[in-house]
């Protein structure tokens, strides 16, 4: 049994044998993914009978017209401009010749069909009307169709993306934003970028862009509709003239190219060079795959960085994996001019002098090895601000570090100097000045000596030495909580507690003890100012400044002599436990009124009133009640941690 489509053909041929004219029209269709279309048309009376057959050769590229008709008896091609669809009698005119064959071979099916016998001449006709409307798919202006994936290699090797609303313009915008000269659409919805134009032409760009209703061609299977950004082509051409100087060592934070920089997740050599060139620099360097640095001369010490011929420039560029973009602390260097890249002259920190202080040198500064200058003055915005802070505190050395740190001291605790270039970081608030570097401090020295001192005697005790201390193993284990620490107050507090030794540390700490254990490491230099007296040193970080020598004090016994001066807050225990408050009109009489019902009352620190029914057995007599009462300057109202005590 014949297939259905063959049966229709035979019916059409049968009709052909009974009429005066038979048409077999072969139409080569140009629409994408449309097969070659065959139509057999017969005239039966006043009606047209049409049978359509489709070939299976859908994958071959379709060749656009001109279209032709085929004589149904001899197979000889008759030239025709085009044919109408559907064919009408009025569109067909007799030809000037006749054919006398009895068979016709329909090659698409491989079937021979008999449509007549004998040699009776049968006239043939050709069609002169338009066969099909113009192909609605058109290439975008300025695009060219080029082959992709030749030999398994992408023609445009840069970034790519896909979209259900792809157009050639959208693809070009995407690639341009990433700095690529060429963009290509493929397979309706895909977009590829690159800086090298493909060279193999293709005729397979036959797919509509994926955006709804598009009549624009967006490539095809392994075929790219390629657009060009002429401006980027020109800048890439300029970049191609730059000279590859090889792999150079870099050293954060002392950058070999220190003028400006940028980063990009799609960095290429061309993109970095263009960035530096547009900024007016003649050197460009690529590092870590995505970093770009620019300058017009190398910052180099000829040893640790700025050295040519390095290895390690093995990182691929984030925007082109076929290119090298430096490595860790090494960069691929390019220069606009031939010859060796210029090297910058050795720089000196700015300013050289300020407020009577002169720049000394750049010193190594490591927290693990000890600070060059030990007193920290918090953050500053300029060299001047640091010098003023240190000078105000009577330090002769001032140091700036890491853009905004300020350090002071009266001695230099490091002898390790560094090249000046290590102290060239701009100050955070004044970029025109240099504020040291990472673990590198720029030191200035004042012309006047410091007024800060270590008191030799204070509070009845004599200075012994300054020792190495430890938070895990204190030299003196009893700590006093003084509101505002200084050497005299600490010594008196320890004496009042019956301790022979007193020590100040970290500016604000006071320690007491009856002995110094073992053989502590002495000879240390205090570095921190007392929180209660900026003209005195109070030890340092794990440096205990020790005093000794005061005899044990007299212990207070009942009955209390009215107005007796006694020590308060010894071992952090108050002599009288109830604090009434402080007043600007304090007198002993006013305090007595407030302490009705208590056994004892006392005045302290000029304005404070305390009450209680007992006092600690360790309470000792003091000589520090020296402060006039806030309500009557002719009377004494205790002192610092010293209480004038009364019976109620």
mmCIF file of C-alpha atoms in Angstrom, residues 426-612:
data_model
loop_
_atom_site.group_PDB
_atom_site.id
_atom_site.type_symbol
_atom_site.label_atom_id
_atom_site.label_comp_id
_atom_site.label_asym_id
_atom_site.label_seq_id
_atom_site.Cartn_x
_atom_site.Cartn_y
_atom_site.Cartn_z
ATOM 1 C CA UNK A 426 49.202 59.505 53.332
ATOM 2 C CA UNK A 427 47.703 60.767 56.596
ATOM 3 C CA UNK A 428 44.009 59.937 56.890
ATOM 4 C CA UNK A 429 42.995 63.570 57.356
ATOM 5 C CA UNK A 430 45.815 65.301 55.458
ATOM 6 C CA UNK A 431 46.784 63.281 52.357
ATOM 7 C CA UNK A 432 49.546 65.770 51.498
ATOM 8 C CA UNK A 433 51.449 64.586 54.608
ATOM 9 C CA UNK A 434 52.937 61.144 55.266
ATOM 10 C CA UNK A 435 51.892 59.192 58.348
ATOM 11 C CA UNK A 436 54.242 56.217 58.505
ATOM 12 C CA UNK A 437 53.450 52.783 57.120
ATOM 13 C CA UNK A 438 52.340 49.292 58.106
ATOM 14 C CA UNK A 439 54.537 48.297 61.076
ATOM 15 C CA UNK A 440 56.680 51.323 60.208
ATOM 16 C CA UNK A 441 56.707 54.539 62.243
ATOM 17 C CA UNK A 442 57.939 57.941 61.090
ATOM 18 C CA UNK A 443 59.674 59.499 64.114
ATOM 19 C CA UNK A 444 60.103 63.220 64.886
ATOM 20 C CA UNK A 445 62.246 64.653 67.708
ATOM 21 C CA UNK A 446 61.564 67.866 69.605
ATOM 22 C CA UNK A 447 64.183 70.457 70.507
ATOM 23 C CA UNK A 448 63.270 70.628 74.228
ATOM 24 C CA UNK A 449 63.684 67.846 76.770
ATOM 25 C CA UNK A 450 60.644 66.379 78.446
ATOM 26 C CA UNK A 451 59.211 67.626 81.756
ATOM 27 C CA UNK A 452 57.676 64.250 82.518
ATOM 28 C CA UNK A 453 59.508 62.544 85.361
ATOM 29 C CA UNK A 454 59.629 59.545 87.656
ATOM 30 C CA UNK A 455 59.218 60.933 91.189
ATOM 31 C CA UNK A 456 62.046 59.771 93.438
ATOM 32 C CA UNK A 457 59.941 60.272 96.572
ATOM 33 C CA UNK A 458 56.202 60.679 96.970
ATOM 34 C CA UNK A 459 53.593 59.888 99.627
ATOM 35 C CA UNK A 460 56.203 58.839 102.152
ATOM 36 C CA UNK A 461 57.858 56.239 99.896
ATOM 37 C CA UNK A 462 61.074 56.165 97.858
ATOM 38 C CA UNK A 463 61.490 54.964 94.263
ATOM 39 C CA UNK A 464 63.289 51.603 93.915
ATOM 40 C CA UNK A 465 63.167 50.541 90.239
ATOM 41 C CA UNK A 466 60.818 49.600 87.409
ATOM 42 C CA UNK A 467 60.300 45.882 86.882
ATOM 43 C CA UNK A 468 58.800 43.486 84.338
ATOM 44 C CA UNK A 469 55.343 42.481 85.604
ATOM 45 C CA UNK A 470 52.763 39.955 84.418
ATOM 46 C CA UNK A 471 48.979 39.818 84.670
ATOM 47 C CA UNK A 472 49.224 36.108 85.472
ATOM 48 C CA UNK A 473 51.848 36.516 88.222
ATOM 49 C CA UNK A 474 51.803 39.966 89.823
ATOM 50 C CA UNK A 475 54.880 41.245 91.676
ATOM 51 C CA UNK A 476 52.530 43.068 94.079
ATOM 52 C CA UNK A 477 49.199 41.296 94.421
ATOM 53 C CA UNK A 478 46.956 43.807 96.249
ATOM 54 C CA UNK A 479 45.320 46.270 93.848
ATOM 55 C CA UNK A 480 43.880 49.599 94.975
ATOM 56 C CA UNK A 481 41.013 51.142 92.990
ATOM 57 C CA UNK A 482 41.953 54.804 92.832
ATOM 58 C CA UNK A 483 39.693 57.163 90.912
ATOM 59 C CA UNK A 484 42.612 59.202 89.571
ATOM 60 C CA UNK A 485 45.995 57.559 89.858
ATOM 61 C CA UNK A 486 49.318 59.222 90.637
ATOM 62 C CA UNK A 487 52.466 58.123 92.468
ATOM 63 C CA UNK A 488 51.720 59.962 95.738
ATOM 64 C CA UNK A 489 48.136 58.707 96.081
ATOM 65 C CA UNK A 490 49.135 55.130 95.339
ATOM 66 C CA UNK A 491 51.979 55.236 97.866
ATOM 67 C CA UNK A 492 49.699 56.663 100.569
ATOM 68 C CA UNK A 493 46.953 54.123 99.861
ATOM 69 C CA UNK A 494 49.435 51.276 100.277
ATOM 70 C CA UNK A 495 50.896 52.827 103.438
ATOM 71 C CA UNK A 496 47.404 53.210 104.873
ATOM 72 C CA UNK A 497 46.871 49.531 104.217
ATOM 73 C CA UNK A 498 50.010 48.644 106.106
ATOM 74 C CA UNK A 499 52.043 47.661 103.032
ATOM 75 C CA UNK A 500 55.727 48.421 102.631
ATOM 76 C CA UNK A 501 55.720 48.340 98.829
ATOM 77 C CA UNK A 502 53.645 50.315 96.338
ATOM 78 C CA UNK A 503 53.741 50.136 92.559
ATOM 79 C CA UNK A 504 52.082 52.044 89.712
ATOM 80 C CA UNK A 505 51.450 50.445 86.311
ATOM 81 C CA UNK A 506 49.665 51.066 82.983
ATOM 82 C CA UNK A 507 49.021 54.690 83.939
ATOM 83 C CA UNK A 508 45.921 53.937 86.016
ATOM 84 C CA UNK A 509 46.779 50.941 88.221
ATOM 85 C CA UNK A 510 48.054 50.866 91.821
ATOM 86 C CA UNK A 511 49.360 47.717 93.534
ATOM 87 C CA UNK A 512 50.529 47.026 97.098
ATOM 88 C CA UNK A 513 52.478 44.276 98.832
ATOM 89 C CA UNK A 514 54.604 43.401 101.826
ATOM 90 C CA UNK A 515 57.491 42.016 99.757
ATOM 91 C CA UNK A 516 58.917 41.722 96.232
ATOM 92 C CA UNK A 517 59.066 38.021 95.318
ATOM 93 C CA UNK A 518 62.184 36.410 93.824
ATOM 94 C CA UNK A 519 64.528 38.436 91.657
ATOM 95 C CA UNK A 520 62.351 40.540 89.361
ATOM 96 C CA UNK A 521 63.781 41.928 86.127
ATOM 97 C CA UNK A 522 64.525 45.584 86.742
ATOM 98 C CA UNK A 523 65.976 48.360 84.655
ATOM 99 C CA UNK A 524 62.763 48.940 82.701
ATOM 100 C CA UNK A 525 61.687 52.375 81.478
ATOM 101 C CA UNK A 526 58.186 53.606 82.383
ATOM 102 C CA UNK A 527 56.273 54.817 79.331
ATOM 103 C CA UNK A 528 52.750 55.704 80.420
ATOM 104 C CA UNK A 529 51.548 58.898 82.082
ATOM 105 C CA UNK A 530 49.641 58.800 85.349
ATOM 106 C CA UNK A 531 45.915 59.314 84.751
ATOM 107 C CA UNK A 532 45.890 61.711 87.715
ATOM 108 C CA UNK A 533 49.092 63.625 86.900
ATOM 109 C CA UNK A 534 50.371 63.974 83.321
ATOM 110 C CA UNK A 535 53.755 65.194 84.565
ATOM 111 C CA UNK A 536 54.496 61.807 86.161
ATOM 112 C CA UNK A 537 55.122 58.366 84.729
ATOM 113 C CA UNK A 538 53.044 55.544 86.178
ATOM 114 C CA UNK A 539 54.760 52.442 84.833
ATOM 115 C CA UNK A 540 53.776 50.992 81.488
ATOM 116 C CA UNK A 541 52.311 47.937 79.828
ATOM 117 C CA UNK A 542 53.509 45.138 82.172
ATOM 118 C CA UNK A 543 56.048 47.569 83.685
ATOM 119 C CA UNK A 544 55.645 48.118 87.448
ATOM 120 C CA UNK A 545 57.189 51.289 88.887
ATOM 121 C CA UNK A 546 57.947 50.325 92.529
ATOM 122 C CA UNK A 547 58.308 52.419 95.720
ATOM 123 C CA UNK A 548 59.159 51.346 99.280
ATOM 124 C CA UNK A 549 60.009 52.557 102.808
ATOM 125 C CA UNK A 550 57.043 53.916 104.765
ATOM 126 C CA UNK A 551 56.590 52.457 108.321
ATOM 127 C CA UNK A 552 53.315 50.799 109.220
ATOM 128 C CA UNK A 553 50.602 53.355 110.106
ATOM 129 C CA UNK A 554 48.787 53.804 113.449
ATOM 130 C CA UNK A 555 45.644 51.687 113.734
ATOM 131 C CA UNK A 556 42.459 53.533 114.743
ATOM 132 C CA UNK A 557 40.840 52.438 118.015
ATOM 133 C CA UNK A 558 37.653 53.442 119.825
ATOM 134 C CA UNK A 559 36.695 55.834 121.136
ATOM 135 C CA UNK A 560 37.250 58.036 118.090
ATOM 136 C CA UNK A 561 38.587 61.519 118.603
ATOM 137 C CA UNK A 562 36.264 63.948 116.841
ATOM 138 C CA UNK A 563 37.884 65.208 113.649
ATOM 139 C CA UNK A 564 40.403 62.328 113.601
ATOM 140 C CA UNK A 565 41.882 61.900 110.101
ATOM 141 C CA UNK A 566 41.729 58.265 109.026
ATOM 142 C CA UNK A 567 42.452 56.436 105.797
ATOM 143 C CA UNK A 568 39.460 55.459 103.666
ATOM 144 C CA UNK A 569 38.909 52.721 101.083
ATOM 145 C CA UNK A 570 41.879 50.689 102.324
ATOM 146 C CA UNK A 571 41.882 47.361 100.456
ATOM 147 C CA UNK A 572 38.742 48.667 98.721
ATOM 148 C CA UNK A 573 36.761 48.708 101.985
ATOM 149 C CA UNK A 574 35.076 51.941 103.080
ATOM 150 C CA UNK A 575 35.696 53.150 106.656
ATOM 151 C CA UNK A 576 32.062 54.260 106.950
ATOM 152 C CA UNK A 577 29.716 52.242 104.798
ATOM 153 C CA UNK A 578 26.878 54.657 103.978
ATOM 154 C CA UNK A 579 27.455 57.422 101.433
ATOM 155 C CA UNK A 580 24.993 60.275 101.891
ATOM 156 C CA UNK A 581 26.229 62.313 98.936
ATOM 157 C CA UNK A 582 28.320 65.298 97.920
ATOM 158 C CA UNK A 583 27.340 68.935 98.380
ATOM 159 C CA UNK A 584 28.719 72.321 97.405
ATOM 160 C CA UNK A 585 27.861 73.519 100.934
ATOM 161 C CA UNK A 586 29.383 70.663 102.907
ATOM 162 C CA UNK A 587 30.625 71.174 106.504
ATOM 163 C CA UNK A 588 31.042 68.702 109.404
ATOM 164 C CA UNK A 589 27.862 70.101 110.979
ATOM 165 C CA UNK A 590 25.866 69.627 107.767
ATOM 166 C CA UNK A 591 27.069 66.030 107.535
ATOM 167 C CA UNK A 592 26.146 65.383 111.191
ATOM 168 C CA UNK A 593 22.576 66.499 110.495
ATOM 169 C CA UNK A 594 22.385 64.054 107.587
ATOM 170 C CA UNK A 595 23.729 61.167 109.707
ATOM 171 C CA UNK A 596 21.252 61.336 112.606
ATOM 172 C CA UNK A 597 20.741 57.813 113.881
ATOM 173 C CA UNK A 598 24.270 56.621 113.011
ATOM 174 C CA UNK A 599 27.113 56.168 115.515
ATOM 175 C CA UNK A 600 29.727 57.863 113.335
ATOM 176 C CA UNK A 601 29.864 60.407 110.521
ATOM 177 C CA UNK A 602 32.712 61.781 108.457
ATOM 178 C CA UNK A 603 33.564 64.263 105.708
ATOM 179 C CA UNK A 604 35.874 63.531 102.784
ATOM 180 C CA UNK A 605 37.262 65.072 99.606
ATOM 181 C CA UNK A 606 35.963 68.539 100.561
ATOM 182 C CA UNK A 607 32.302 67.831 99.794
ATOM 183 C CA UNK A 608 31.368 64.217 100.664
ATOM 184 C CA UNK A 609 29.410 62.962 103.680
ATOM 185 C CA UNK A 610 29.642 59.385 105.008
ATOM 186 C CA UNK A 611 27.808 57.641 107.887
ATOM 187 C CA UNK A 612 28.236 54.356 109.759
#
